[in-house]
mmCIF file of C-alpha atoms and ligand atoms in Angstrom:
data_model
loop_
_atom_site.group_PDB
_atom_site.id
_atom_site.type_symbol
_atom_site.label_atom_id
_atom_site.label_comp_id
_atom_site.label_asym_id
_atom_site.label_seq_id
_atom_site.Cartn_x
_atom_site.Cartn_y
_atom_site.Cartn_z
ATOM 1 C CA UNK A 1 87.858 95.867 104.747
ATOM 2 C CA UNK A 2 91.482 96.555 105.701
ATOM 3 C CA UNK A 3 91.539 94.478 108.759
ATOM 4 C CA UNK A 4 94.713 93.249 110.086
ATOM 5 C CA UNK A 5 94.248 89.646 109.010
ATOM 6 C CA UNK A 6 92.845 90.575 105.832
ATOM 7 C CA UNK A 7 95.537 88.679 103.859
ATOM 8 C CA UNK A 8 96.232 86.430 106.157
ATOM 9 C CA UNK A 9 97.149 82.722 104.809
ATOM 10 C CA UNK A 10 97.807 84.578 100.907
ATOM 11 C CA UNK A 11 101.374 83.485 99.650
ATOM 12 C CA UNK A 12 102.677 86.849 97.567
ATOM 13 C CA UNK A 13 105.410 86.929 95.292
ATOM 14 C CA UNK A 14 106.050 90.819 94.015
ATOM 15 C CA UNK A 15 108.786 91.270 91.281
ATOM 16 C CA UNK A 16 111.029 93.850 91.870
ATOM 17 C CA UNK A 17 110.095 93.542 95.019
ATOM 18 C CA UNK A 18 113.407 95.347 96.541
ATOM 19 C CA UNK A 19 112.445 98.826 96.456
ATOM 20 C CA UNK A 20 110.039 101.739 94.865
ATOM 21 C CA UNK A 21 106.480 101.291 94.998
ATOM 22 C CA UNK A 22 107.484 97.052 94.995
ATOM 23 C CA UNK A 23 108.729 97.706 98.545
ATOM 24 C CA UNK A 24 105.879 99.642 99.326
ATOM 25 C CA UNK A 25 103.261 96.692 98.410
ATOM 26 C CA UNK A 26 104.860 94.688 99.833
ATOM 27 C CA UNK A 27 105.268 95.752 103.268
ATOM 28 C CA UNK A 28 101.519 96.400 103.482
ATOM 29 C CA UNK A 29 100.903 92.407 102.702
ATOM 30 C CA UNK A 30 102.735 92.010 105.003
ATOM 31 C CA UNK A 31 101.188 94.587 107.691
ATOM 32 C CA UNK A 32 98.504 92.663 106.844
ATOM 33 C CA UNK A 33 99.244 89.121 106.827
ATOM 34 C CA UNK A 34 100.215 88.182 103.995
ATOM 35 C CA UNK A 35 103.494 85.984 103.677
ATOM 36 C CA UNK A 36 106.208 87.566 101.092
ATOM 37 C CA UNK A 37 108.229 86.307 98.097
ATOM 38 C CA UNK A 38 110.279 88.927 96.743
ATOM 39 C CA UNK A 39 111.989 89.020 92.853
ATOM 40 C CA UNK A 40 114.994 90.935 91.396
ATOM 41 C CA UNK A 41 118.625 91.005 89.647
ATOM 42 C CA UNK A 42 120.420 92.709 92.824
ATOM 43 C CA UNK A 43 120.771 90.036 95.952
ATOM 44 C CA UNK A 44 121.973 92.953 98.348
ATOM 45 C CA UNK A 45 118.911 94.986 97.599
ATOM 46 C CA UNK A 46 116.538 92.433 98.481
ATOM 47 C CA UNK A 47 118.306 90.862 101.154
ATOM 48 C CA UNK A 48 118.046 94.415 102.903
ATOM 49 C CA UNK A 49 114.047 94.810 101.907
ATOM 50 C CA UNK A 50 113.504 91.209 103.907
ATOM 51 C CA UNK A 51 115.465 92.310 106.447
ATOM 52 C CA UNK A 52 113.936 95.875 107.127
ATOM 53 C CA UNK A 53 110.551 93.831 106.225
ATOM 54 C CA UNK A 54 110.696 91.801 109.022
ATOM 55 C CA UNK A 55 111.930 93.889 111.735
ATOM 56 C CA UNK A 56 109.025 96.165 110.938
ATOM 57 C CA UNK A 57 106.560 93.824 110.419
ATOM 58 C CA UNK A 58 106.972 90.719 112.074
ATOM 59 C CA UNK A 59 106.087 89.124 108.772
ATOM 60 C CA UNK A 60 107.661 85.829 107.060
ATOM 61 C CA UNK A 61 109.703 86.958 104.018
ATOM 62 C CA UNK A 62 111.924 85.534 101.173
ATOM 63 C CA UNK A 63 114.010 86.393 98.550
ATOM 64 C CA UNK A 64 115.457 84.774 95.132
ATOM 65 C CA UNK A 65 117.569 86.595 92.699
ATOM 66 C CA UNK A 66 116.289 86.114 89.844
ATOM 67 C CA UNK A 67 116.436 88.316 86.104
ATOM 68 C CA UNK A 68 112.660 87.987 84.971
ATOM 69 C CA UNK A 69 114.059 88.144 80.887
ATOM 70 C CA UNK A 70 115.353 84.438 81.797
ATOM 71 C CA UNK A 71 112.314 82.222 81.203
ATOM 72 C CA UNK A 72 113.793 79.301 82.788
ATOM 73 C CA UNK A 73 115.242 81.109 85.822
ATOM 74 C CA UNK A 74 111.607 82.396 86.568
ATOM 75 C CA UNK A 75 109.895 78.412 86.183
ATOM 76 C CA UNK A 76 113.306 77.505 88.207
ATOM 77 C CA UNK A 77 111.909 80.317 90.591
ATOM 78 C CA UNK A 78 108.781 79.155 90.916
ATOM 79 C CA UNK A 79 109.615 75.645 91.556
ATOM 80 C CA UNK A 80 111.133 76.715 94.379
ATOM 81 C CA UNK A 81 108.810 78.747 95.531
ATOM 82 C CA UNK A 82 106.260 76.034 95.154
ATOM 83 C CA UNK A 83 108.064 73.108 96.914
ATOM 84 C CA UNK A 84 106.919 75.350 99.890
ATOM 85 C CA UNK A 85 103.723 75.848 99.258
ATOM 86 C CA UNK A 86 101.745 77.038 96.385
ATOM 87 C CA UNK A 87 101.937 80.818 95.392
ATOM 88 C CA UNK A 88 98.379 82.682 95.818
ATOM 89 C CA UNK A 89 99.127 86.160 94.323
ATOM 90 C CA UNK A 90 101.658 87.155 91.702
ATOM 91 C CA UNK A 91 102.025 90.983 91.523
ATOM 92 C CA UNK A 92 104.151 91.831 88.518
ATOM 93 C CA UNK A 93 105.912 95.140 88.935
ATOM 94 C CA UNK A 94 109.410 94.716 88.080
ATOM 95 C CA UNK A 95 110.180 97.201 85.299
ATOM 96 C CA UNK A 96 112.714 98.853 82.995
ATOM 97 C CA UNK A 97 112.701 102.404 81.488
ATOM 98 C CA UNK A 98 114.575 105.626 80.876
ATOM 99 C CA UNK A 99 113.988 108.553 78.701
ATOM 100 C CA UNK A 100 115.098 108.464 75.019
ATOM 101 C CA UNK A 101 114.843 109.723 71.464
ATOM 102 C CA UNK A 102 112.841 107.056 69.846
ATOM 103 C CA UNK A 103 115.487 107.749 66.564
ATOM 104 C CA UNK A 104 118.230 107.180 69.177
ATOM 105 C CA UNK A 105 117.194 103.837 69.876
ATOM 106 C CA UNK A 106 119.312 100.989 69.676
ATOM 107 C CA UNK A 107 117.914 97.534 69.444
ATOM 108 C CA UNK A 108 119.428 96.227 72.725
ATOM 109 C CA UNK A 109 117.824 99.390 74.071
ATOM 110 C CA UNK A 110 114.475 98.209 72.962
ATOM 111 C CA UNK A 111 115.142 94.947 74.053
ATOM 112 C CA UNK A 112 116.168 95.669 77.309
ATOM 113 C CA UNK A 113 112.841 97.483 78.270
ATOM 114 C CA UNK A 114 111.046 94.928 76.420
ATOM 115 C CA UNK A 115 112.435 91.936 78.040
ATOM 116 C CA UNK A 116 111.900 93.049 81.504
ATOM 117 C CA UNK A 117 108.589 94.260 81.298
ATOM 118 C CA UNK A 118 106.366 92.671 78.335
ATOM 119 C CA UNK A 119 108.069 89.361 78.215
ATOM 120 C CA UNK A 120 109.131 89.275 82.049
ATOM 121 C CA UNK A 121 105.787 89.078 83.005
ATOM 122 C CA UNK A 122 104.416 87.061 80.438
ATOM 123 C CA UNK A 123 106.881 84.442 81.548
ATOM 124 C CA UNK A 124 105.792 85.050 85.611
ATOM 125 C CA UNK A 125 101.943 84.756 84.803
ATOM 126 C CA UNK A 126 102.745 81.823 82.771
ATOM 127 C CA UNK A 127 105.007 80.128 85.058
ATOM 128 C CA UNK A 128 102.182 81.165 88.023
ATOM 129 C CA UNK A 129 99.049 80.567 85.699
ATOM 130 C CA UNK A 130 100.056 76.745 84.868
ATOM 131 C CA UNK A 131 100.238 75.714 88.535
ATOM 132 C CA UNK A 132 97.549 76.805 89.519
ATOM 133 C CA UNK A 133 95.747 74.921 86.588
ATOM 134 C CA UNK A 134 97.590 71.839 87.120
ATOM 135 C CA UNK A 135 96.562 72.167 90.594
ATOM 136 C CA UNK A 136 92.923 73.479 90.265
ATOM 137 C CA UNK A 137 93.695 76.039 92.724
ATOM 138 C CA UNK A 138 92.361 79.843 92.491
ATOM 139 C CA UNK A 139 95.108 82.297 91.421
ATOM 140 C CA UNK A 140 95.327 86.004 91.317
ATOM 141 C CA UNK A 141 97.880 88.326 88.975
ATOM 142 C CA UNK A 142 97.985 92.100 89.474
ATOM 143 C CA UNK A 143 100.330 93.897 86.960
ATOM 144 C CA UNK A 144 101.379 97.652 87.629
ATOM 145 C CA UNK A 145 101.416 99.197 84.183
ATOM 146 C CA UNK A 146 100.953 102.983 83.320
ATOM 147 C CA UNK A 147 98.344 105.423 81.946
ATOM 148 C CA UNK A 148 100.461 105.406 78.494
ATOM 149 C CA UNK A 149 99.652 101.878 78.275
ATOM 150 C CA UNK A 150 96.135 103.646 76.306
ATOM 151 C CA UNK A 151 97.449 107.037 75.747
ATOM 152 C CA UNK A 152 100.923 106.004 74.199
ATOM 153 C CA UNK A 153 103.795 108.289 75.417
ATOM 154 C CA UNK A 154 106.818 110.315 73.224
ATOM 155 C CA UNK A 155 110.271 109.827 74.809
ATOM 156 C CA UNK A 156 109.199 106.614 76.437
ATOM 157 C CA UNK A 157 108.605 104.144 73.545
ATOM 158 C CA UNK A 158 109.444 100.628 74.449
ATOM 159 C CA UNK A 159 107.690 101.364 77.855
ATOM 160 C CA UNK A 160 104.751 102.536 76.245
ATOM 161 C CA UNK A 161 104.565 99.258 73.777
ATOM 162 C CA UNK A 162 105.638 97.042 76.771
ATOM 163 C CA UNK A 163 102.987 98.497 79.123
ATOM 164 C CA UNK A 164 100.427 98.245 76.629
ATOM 165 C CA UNK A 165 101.457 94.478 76.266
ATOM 166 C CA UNK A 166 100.682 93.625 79.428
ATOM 167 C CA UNK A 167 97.544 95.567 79.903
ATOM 168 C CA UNK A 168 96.427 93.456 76.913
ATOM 169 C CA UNK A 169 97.667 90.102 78.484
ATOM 170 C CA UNK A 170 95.596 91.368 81.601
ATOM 171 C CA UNK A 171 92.776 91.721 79.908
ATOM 172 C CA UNK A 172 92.762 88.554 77.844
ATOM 173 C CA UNK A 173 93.839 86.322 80.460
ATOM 174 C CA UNK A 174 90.750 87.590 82.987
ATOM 175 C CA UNK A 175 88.755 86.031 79.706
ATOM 176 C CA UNK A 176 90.808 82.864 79.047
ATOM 177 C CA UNK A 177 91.409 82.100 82.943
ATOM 178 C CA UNK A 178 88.361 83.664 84.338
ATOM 179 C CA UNK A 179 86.655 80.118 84.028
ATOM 180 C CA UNK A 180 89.278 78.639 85.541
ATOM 181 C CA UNK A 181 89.171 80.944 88.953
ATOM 182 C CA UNK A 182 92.349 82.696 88.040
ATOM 183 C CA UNK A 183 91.418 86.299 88.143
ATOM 184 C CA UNK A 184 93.954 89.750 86.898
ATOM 185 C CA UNK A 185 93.754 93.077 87.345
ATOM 186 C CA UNK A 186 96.496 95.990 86.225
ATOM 187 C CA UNK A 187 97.144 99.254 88.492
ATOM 188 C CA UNK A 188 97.914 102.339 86.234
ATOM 189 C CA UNK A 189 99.396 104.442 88.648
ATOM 190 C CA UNK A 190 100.872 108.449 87.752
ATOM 191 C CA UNK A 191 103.487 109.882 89.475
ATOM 192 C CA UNK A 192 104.988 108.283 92.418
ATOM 193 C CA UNK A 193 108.546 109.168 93.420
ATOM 194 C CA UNK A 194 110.999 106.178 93.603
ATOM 195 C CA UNK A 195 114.615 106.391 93.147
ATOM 196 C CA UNK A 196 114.703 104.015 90.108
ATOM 197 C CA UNK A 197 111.751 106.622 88.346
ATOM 198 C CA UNK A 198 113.091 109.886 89.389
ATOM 199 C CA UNK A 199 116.696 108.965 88.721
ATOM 200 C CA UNK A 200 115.897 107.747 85.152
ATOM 201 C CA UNK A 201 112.783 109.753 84.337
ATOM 202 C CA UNK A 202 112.780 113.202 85.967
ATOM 203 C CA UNK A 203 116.600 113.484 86.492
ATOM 204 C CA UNK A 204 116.549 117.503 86.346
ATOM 205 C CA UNK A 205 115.232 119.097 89.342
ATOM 206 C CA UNK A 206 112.618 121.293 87.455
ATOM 207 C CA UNK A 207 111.670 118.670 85.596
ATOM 208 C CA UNK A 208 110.556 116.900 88.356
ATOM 209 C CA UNK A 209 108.363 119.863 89.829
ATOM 210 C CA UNK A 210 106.656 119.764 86.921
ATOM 211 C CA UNK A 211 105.726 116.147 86.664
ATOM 212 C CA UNK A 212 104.909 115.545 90.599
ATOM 213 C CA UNK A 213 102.543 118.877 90.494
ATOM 214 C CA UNK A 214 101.076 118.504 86.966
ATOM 215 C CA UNK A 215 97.853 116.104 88.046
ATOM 216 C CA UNK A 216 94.963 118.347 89.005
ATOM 217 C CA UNK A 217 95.354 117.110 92.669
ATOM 218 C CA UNK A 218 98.604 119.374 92.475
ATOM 219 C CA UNK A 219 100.703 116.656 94.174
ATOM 220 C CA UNK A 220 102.219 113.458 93.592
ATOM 221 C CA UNK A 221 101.019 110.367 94.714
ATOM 222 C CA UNK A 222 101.697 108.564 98.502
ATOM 223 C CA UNK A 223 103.335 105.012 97.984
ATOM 224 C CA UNK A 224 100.489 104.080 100.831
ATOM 225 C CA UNK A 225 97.868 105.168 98.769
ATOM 226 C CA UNK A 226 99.080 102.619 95.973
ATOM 227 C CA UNK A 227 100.080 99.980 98.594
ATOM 228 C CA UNK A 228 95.920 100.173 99.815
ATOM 229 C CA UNK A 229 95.023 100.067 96.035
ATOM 230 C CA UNK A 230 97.183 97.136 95.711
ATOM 231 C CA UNK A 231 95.434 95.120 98.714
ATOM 232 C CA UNK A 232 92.075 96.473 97.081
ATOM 233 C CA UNK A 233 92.279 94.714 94.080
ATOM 234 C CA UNK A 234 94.245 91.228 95.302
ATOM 235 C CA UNK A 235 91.763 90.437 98.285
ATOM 236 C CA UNK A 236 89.123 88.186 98.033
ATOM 237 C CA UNK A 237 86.545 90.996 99.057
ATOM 238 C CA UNK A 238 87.052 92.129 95.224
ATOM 239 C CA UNK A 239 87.142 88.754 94.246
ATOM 240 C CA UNK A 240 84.669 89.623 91.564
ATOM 241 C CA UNK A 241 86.540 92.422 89.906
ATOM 242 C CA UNK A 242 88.389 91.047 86.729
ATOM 243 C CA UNK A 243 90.310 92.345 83.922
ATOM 244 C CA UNK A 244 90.361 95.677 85.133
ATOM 245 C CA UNK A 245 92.607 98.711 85.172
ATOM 246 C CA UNK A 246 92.485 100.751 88.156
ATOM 247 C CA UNK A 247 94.328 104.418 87.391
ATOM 248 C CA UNK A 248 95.780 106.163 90.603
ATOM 249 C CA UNK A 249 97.178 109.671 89.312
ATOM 250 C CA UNK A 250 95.324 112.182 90.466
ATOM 251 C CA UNK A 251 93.490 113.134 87.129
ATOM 252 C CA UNK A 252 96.795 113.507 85.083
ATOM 253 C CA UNK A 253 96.309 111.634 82.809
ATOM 254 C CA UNK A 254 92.632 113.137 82.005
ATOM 255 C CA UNK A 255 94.294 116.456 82.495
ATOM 256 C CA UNK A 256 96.678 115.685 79.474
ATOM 257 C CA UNK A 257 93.765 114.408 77.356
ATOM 258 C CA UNK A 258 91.095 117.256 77.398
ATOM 259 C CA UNK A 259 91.397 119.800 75.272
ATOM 260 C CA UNK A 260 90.718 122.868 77.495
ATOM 261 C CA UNK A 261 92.904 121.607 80.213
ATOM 262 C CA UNK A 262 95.267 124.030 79.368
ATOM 263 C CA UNK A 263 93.379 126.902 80.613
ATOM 264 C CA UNK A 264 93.928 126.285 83.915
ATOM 265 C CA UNK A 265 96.711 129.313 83.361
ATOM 266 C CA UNK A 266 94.307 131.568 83.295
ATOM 267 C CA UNK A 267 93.629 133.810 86.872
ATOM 268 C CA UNK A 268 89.670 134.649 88.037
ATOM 269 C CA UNK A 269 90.665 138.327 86.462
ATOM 270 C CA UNK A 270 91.627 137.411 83.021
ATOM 271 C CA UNK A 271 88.096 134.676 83.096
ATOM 272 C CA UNK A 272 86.398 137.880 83.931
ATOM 273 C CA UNK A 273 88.155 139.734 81.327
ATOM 274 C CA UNK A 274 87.308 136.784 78.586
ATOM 275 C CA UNK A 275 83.527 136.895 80.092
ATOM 276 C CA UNK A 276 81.752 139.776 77.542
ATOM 277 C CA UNK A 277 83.529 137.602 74.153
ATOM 278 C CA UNK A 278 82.965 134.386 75.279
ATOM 279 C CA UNK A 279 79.114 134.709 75.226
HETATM 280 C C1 HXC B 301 119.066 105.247 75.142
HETATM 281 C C2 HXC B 301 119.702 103.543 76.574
HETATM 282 C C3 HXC B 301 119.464 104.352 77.703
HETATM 283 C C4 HXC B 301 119.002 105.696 77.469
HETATM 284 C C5 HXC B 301 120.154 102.414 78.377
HETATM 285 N N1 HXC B 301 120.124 102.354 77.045
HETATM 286 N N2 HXC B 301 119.751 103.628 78.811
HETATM 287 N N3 HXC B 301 119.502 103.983 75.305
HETATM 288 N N4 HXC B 301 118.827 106.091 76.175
HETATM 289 N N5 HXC B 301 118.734 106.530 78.471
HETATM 290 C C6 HXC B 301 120.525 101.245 76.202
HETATM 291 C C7 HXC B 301 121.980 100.849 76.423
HETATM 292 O O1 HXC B 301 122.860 101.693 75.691
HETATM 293 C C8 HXC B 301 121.988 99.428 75.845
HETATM 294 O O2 HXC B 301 122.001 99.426 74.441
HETATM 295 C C9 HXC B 301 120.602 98.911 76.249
HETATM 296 O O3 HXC B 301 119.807 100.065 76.541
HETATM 297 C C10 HXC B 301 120.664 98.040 77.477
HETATM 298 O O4 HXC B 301 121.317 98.779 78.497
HETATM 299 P P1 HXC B 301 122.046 98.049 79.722
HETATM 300 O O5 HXC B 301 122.442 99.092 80.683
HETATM 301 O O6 HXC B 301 123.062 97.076 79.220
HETATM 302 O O7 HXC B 301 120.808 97.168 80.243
HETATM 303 P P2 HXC B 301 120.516 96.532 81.628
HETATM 304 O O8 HXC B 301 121.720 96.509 82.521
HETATM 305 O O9 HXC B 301 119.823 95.276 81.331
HETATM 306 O O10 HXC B 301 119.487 97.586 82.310
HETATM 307 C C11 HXC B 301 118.172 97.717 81.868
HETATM 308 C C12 HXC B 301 117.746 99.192 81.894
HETATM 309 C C13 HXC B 301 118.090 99.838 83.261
HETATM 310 C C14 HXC B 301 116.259 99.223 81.585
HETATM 311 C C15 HXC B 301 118.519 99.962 80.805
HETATM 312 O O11 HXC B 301 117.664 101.170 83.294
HETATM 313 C C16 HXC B 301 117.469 99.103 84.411
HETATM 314 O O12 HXC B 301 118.039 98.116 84.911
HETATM 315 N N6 HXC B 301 116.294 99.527 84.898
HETATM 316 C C17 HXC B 301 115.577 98.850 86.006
HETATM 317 C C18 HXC B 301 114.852 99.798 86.900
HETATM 318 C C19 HXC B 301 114.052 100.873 86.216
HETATM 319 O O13 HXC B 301 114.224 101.177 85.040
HETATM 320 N N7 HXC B 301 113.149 101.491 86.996
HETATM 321 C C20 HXC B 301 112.305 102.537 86.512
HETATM 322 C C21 HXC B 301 110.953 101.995 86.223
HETATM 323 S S1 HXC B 301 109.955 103.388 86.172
HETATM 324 P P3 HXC B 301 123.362 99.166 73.587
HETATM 325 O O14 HXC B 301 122.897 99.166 72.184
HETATM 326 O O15 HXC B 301 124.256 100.331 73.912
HETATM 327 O O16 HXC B 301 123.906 97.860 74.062
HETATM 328 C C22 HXC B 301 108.674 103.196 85.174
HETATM 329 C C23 HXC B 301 107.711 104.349 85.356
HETATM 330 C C24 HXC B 301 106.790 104.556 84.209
HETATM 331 O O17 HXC B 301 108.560 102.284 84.451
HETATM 332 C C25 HXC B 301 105.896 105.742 84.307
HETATM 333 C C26 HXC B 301 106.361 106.928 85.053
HETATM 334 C C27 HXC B 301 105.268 107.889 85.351
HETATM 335 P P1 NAP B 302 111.980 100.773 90.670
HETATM 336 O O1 NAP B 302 112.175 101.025 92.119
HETATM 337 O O2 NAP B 302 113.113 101.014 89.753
HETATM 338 O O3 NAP B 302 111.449 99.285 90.516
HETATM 339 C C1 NAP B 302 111.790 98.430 89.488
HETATM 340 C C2 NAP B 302 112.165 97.095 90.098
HETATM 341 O O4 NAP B 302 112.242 96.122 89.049
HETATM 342 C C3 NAP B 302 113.505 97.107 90.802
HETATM 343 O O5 NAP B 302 113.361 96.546 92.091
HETATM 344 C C4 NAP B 302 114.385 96.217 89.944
HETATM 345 O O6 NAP B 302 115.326 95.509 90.742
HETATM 346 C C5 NAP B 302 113.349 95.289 89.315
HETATM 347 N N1 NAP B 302 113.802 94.719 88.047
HETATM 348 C C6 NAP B 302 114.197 95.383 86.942
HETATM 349 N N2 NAP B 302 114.593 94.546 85.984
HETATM 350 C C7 NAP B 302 114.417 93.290 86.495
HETATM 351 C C8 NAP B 302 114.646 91.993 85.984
HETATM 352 N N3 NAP B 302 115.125 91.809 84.752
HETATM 353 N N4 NAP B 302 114.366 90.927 86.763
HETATM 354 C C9 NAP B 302 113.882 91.115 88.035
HETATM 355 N N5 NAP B 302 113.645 92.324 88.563
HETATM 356 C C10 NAP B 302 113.916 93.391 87.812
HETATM 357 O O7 NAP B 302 110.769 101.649 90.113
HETATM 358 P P2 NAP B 302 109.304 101.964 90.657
HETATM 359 O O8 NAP B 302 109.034 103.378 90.398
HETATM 360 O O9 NAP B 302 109.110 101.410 92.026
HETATM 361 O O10 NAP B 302 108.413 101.122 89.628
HETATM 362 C C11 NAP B 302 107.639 100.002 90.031
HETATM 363 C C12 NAP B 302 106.546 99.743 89.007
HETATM 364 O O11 NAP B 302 105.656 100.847 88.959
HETATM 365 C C13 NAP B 302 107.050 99.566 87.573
HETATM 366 O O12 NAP B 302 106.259 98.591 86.928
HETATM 367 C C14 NAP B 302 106.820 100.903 86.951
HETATM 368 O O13 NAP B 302 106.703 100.840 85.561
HETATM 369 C C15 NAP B 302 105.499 101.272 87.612
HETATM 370 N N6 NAP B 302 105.187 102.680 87.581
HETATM 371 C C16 NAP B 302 105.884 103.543 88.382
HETATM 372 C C17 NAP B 302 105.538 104.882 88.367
HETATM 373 C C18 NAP B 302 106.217 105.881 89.253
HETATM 374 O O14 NAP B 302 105.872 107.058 89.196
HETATM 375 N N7 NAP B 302 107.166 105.472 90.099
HETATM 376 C C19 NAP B 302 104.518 105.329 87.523
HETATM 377 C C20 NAP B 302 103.858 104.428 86.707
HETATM 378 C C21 NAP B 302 104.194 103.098 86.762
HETATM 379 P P3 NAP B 302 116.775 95.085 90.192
HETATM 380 O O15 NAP B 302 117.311 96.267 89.457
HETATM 381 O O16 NAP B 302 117.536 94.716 91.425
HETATM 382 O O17 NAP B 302 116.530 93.898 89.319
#
């Protein structure tokens, strides 16, 4: 189903757009297509995504600076957008995060991760979702959340409460907007290196090493492999999948969860060792 013109005609706007795994998406729309709006706070950033975007791509893309926590810079945003044309696809994937203390936290801190990510794309879906009402027109929202959106996560905590926001707003907007041909979908994705991640998440070298090789797969994820999962779930081929969460991790997060994972320390020998007591 990947054809070249698969997304052809499909106006896109990605938040946080500019770079990590937003880049990535996008430039596969594009490879395929698609015609680009892309969202964030630093105008240099994204003026050098469209740029790159374009020269590699041939593709049409623009730009707006724009901080997603201001709800009426985003329906500013979208006006704009819209005097051009109506929007088709609204990935939200801007996000906020670092590792804390949960005792530690200030509430600014809590509000900073919140705002971006919980209420940022509330106000994007919203701002998106009414249009297309107003205008009877199909619609389409893919949010990129986590695995600890279910599992919860220590040392993460207002991602963890955000993400689980916005899995919930997937799921009961597919129900409330289903009817009204608006369908939305979330990508749970594990570890995928990205500056903005690594430098925030995984600062310490051995750190890292452990997170990217933890998944059973023994690897992190390829941004192309999300990018494909990303055109997966937006095209109309799947236009019948709604309200879903697709996870892309290589069985981490299942690895975490079941209880015998942990044995995976132990060599052929020592199973053979264990074999007469653990008849
Ligand atoms: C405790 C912290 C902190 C930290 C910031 N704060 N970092 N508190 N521990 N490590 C506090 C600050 O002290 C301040 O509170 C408040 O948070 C707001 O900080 P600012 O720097 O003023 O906020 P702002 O400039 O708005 O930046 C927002 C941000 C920043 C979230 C803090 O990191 C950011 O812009 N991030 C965008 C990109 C990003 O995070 N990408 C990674 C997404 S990765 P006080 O009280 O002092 O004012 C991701 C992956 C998930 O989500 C899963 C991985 C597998
Ligand atoms: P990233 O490169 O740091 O991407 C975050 C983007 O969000 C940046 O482009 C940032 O641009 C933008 N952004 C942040 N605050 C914003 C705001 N207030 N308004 C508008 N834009 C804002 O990180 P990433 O790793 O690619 O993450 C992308 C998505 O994947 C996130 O939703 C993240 O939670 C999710 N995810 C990533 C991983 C991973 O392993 N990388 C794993 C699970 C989930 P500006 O700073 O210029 O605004």
């Amino acid at each position: 189903m990947f054809r070249d013109d698969l997304l052809k005609g499909k106006k896109i706007l990605i938040t946080g757009g500019g770079t990590g795994l937003g880049k990535a998406m996008g430039r596969r729309y594009l490879e395929l297509g698609a015609e680009l709006v892309i969202f964030g706070r630093r105008e240099e950033v994204l003026a050098e995504t469209a740029r790159e975007h374009s020269a590699e791509t041939g593709g049409t893309v623009s730009y707006h600076r724009c901080d997603i926590r201001d709800p009426q810079a985003v329906d500013d945003m979208m006006e704009a957008i819209w005097a051009e044309g109506p929007l088709d696809i609204l990935v939200n994937n801007a996000a906020g995060n670092f590792l804390a203390k949960a005792e530690e936290l200030s509430p600014n801190a809590i509000n900073a991760v919140l705002g971006i990510v919980l209420q940022g794309s509330a106000y994007c879906t919203l701002a998106a979702g009414k249009r297309w009402i107003a205008a009877g027109r199909e619609g389409n929202v893919l949010s990129i959340v986590t695995t600890y959106a279910w599992t919860g996560s220590a040392y993460v905590l207002p991602s963890a409460m955000a993400k689980a926001g916005v899995l919930a707003m997937t799921q009961s907007l597919a129900v409330e907007w289903g009817p009204k041909g608006i369908r939305l979908n979330a990508i749970a994705p594990g570890p995928f290196p990205t500056e903005g991640a690594w430098s925030r998440l995984v600062p310490n070298k051995d750190l890292a090493e452990e997170f990217e090789t933890r998944p059973p797969l023994g690897r992190p994820g390829r941004h192309d492999e999300l990018a494909q999962l990303a055109v997966f779930l937006v095209a109309d081929e799947c236009g019948y999948i709604n309200g879903e969460c697709v996870t892309i991790d290589g069985g981490d997060w299942l690895k975490g969860a079941g209880q015998f994972s942990f044995l995976h320390r132990m060599s052929d020998a020592d199973w053979d060792k264990m074999r007469p007591k653990r008849k």
